[in-house]
Coordinates of N, CA and C in Angstrom, one line a residue:
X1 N 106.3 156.2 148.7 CA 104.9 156.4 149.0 C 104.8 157.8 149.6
X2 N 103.9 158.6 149.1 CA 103.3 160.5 149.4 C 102.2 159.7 150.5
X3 N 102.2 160.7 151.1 CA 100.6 160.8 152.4 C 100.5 162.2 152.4
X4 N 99.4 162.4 153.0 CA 98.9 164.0 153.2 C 97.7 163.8 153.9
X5 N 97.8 164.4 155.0 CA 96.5 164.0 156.4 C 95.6 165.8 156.0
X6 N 94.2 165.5 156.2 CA 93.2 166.2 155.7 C 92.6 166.2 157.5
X7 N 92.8 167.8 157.8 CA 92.1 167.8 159.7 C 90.4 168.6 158.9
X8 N 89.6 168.5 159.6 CA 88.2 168.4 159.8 C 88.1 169.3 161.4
X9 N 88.1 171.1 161.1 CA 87.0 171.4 162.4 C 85.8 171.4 162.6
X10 N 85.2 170.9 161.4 CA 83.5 171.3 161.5 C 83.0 170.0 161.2
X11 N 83.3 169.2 161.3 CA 82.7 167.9 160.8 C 83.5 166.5 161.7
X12 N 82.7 165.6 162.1 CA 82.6 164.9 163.5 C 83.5 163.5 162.7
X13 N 84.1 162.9 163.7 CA 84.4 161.4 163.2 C 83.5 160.4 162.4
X14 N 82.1 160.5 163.2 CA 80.9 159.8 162.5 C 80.5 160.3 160.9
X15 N 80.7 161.7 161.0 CA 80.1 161.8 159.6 C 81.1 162.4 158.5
X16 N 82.5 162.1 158.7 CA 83.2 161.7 158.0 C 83.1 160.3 157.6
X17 N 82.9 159.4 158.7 CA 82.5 158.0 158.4 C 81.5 157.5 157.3
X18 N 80.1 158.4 157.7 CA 79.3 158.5 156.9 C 79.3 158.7 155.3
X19 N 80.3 160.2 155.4 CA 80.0 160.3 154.3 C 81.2 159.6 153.0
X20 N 82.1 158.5 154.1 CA 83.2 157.9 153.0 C 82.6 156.8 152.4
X21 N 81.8 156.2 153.7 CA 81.1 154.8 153.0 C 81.0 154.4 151.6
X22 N 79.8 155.5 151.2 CA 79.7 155.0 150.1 C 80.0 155.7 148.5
X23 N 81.4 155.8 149.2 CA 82.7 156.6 148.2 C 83.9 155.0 147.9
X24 N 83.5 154.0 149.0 CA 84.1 153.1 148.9 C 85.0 153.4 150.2
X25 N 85.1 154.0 150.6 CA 86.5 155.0 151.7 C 86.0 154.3 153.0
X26 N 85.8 152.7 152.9 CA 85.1 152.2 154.3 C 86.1 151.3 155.4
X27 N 87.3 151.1 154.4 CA 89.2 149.9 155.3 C 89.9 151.1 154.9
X28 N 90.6 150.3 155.7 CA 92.2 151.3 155.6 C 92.8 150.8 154.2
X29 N 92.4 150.1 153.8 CA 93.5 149.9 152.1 C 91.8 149.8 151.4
X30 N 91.9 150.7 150.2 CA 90.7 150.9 149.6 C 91.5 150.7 148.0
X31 N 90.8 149.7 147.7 CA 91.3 149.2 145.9 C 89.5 149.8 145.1
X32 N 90.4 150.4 143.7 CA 89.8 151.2 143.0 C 89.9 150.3 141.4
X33 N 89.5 149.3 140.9 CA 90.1 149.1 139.7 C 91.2 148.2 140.2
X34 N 92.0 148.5 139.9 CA 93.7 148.1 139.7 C 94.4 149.2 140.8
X35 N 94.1 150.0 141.3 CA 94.7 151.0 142.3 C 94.4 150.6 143.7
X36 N 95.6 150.9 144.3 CA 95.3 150.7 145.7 C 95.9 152.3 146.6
X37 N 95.5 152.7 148.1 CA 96.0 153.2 148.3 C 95.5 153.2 149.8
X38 N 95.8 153.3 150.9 CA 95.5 153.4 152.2 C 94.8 155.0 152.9
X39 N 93.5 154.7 153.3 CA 93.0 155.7 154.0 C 92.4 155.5 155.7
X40 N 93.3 156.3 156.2 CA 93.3 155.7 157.7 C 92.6 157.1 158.4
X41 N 90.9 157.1 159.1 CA 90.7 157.7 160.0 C 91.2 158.3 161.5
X42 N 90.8 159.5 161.7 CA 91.3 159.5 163.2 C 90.6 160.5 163.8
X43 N 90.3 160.4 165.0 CA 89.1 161.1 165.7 C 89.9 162.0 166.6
X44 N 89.1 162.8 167.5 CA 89.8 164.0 168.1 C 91.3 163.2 169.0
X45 N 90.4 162.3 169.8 CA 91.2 161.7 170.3 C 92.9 161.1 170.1
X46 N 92.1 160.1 168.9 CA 93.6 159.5 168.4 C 94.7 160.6 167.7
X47 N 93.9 161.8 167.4 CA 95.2 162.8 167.2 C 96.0 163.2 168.2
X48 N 95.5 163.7 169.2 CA 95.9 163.9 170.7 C 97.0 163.0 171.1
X49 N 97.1 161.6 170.6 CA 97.8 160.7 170.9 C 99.2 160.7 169.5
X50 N 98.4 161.0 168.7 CA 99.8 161.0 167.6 C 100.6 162.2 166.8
X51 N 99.8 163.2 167.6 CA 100.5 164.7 167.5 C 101.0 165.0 168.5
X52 N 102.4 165.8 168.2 CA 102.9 166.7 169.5 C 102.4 167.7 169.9
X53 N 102.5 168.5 170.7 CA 101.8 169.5 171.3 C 102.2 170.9 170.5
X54 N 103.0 171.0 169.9 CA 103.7 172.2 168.9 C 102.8 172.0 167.7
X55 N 102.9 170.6 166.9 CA 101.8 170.5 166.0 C 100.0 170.8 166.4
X56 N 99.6 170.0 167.3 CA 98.3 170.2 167.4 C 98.3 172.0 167.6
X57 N 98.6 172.4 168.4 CA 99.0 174.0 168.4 C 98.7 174.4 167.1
X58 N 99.9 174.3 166.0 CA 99.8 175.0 164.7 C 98.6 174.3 164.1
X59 N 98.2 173.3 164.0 CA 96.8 172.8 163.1 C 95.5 173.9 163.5
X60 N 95.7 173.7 165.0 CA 94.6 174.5 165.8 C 94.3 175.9 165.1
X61 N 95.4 176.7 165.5 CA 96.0 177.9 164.5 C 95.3 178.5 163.2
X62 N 95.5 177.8 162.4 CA 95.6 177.3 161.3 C 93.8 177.2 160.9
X63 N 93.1 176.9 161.7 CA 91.7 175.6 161.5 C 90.6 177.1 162.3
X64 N 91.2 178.0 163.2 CA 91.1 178.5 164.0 C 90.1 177.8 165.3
X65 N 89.8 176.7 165.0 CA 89.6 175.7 166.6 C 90.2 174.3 166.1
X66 N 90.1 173.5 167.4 CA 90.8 172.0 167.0 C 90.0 171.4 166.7
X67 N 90.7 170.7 165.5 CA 90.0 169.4 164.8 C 89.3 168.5 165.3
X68 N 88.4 168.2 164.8 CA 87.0 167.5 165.1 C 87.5 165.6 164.8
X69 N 88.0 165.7 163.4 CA 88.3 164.7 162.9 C 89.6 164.8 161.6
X70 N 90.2 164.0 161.3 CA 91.3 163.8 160.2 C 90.8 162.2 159.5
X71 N 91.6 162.6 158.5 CA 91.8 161.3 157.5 C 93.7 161.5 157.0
X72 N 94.0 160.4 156.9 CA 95.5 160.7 156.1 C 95.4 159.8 154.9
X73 N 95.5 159.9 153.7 CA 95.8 159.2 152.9 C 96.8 158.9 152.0
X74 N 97.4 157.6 151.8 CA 99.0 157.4 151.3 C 98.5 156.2 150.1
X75 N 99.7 156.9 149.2 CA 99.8 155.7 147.8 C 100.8 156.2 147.3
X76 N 101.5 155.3 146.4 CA 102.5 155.5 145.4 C 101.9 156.2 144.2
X77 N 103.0 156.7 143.8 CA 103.2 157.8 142.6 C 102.3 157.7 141.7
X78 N 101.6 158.2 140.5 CA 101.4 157.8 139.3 C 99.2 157.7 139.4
X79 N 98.9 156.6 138.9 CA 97.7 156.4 138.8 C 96.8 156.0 139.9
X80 N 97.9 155.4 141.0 CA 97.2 154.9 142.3 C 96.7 156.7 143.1
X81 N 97.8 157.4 142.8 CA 97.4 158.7 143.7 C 97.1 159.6 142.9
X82 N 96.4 159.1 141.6 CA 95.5 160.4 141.3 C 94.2 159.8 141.3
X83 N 93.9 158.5 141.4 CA 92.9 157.5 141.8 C 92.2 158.6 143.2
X84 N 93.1 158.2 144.3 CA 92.8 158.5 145.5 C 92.7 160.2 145.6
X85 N 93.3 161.0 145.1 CA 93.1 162.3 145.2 C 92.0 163.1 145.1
X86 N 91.2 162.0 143.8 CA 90.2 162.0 143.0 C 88.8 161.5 144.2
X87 N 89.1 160.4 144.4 CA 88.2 160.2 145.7 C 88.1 161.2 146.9
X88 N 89.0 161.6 147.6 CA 89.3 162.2 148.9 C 88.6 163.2 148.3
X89 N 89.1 163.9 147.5 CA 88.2 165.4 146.3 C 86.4 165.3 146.6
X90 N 85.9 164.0 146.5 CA 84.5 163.7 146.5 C 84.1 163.8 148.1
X91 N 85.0 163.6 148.7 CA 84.4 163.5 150.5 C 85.2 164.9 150.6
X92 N 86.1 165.6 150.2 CA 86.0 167.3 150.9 C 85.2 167.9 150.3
X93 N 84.4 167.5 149.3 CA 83.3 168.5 148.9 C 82.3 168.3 149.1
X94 N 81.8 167.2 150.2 CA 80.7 166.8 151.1 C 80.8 168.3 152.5
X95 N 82.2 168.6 153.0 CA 82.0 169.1 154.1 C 82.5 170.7 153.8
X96 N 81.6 171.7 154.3 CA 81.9 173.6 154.4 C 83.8 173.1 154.8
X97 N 84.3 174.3 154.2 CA 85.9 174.4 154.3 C 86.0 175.1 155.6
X98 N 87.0 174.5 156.3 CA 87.2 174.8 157.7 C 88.6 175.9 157.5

């Protein structure tokens, strides 16, 4: 199983929430068809808690302020993760590129 976490400086926990809803992107395991793949939210906070200080650093860097909000999303190989790539595609083109 691939993951790849998506950080958010300009755009808030809430309206990331907002705008996954109704993409389907509303549990942590989101079934598409016959595809499954897990998308797990995280707010300023809970990153603070699951990043090291060297990471949050380089995201920061990188973002040139700290992230507002993240999503990470994981699935196995094949048609589950071009399912979900395809969705996640639909909610980063809701928000200006940070």
């Amino acid at each position: 199983m691939d993951s790849v976490i998506v950080f958010f400086a300009n755009a808030s926990y809430e309206q990331i929430e907002a705008a996954a809803a109704p993409l389907g992107l509303s549990g942590d395991v989101v079934t598409r068809e016959a595809h499954q793949f897990y998308f797990r939210r995280y707010s300023s906070y809970e990153q603070l808690a699951e990043l090291e200080v060297q990471e949050a650093k380089a995201i920061q860097s990188l973002l040139g302020s700290a992230p507002e909000s993240a999503f990470q999303v994981a699935s196995h190989h094949g048609a589950a993760a071009s399912c979900a790539l395809e969705m996640v595609s639909q909610l980063m083109q809701q928000f200006p590129a940070s």
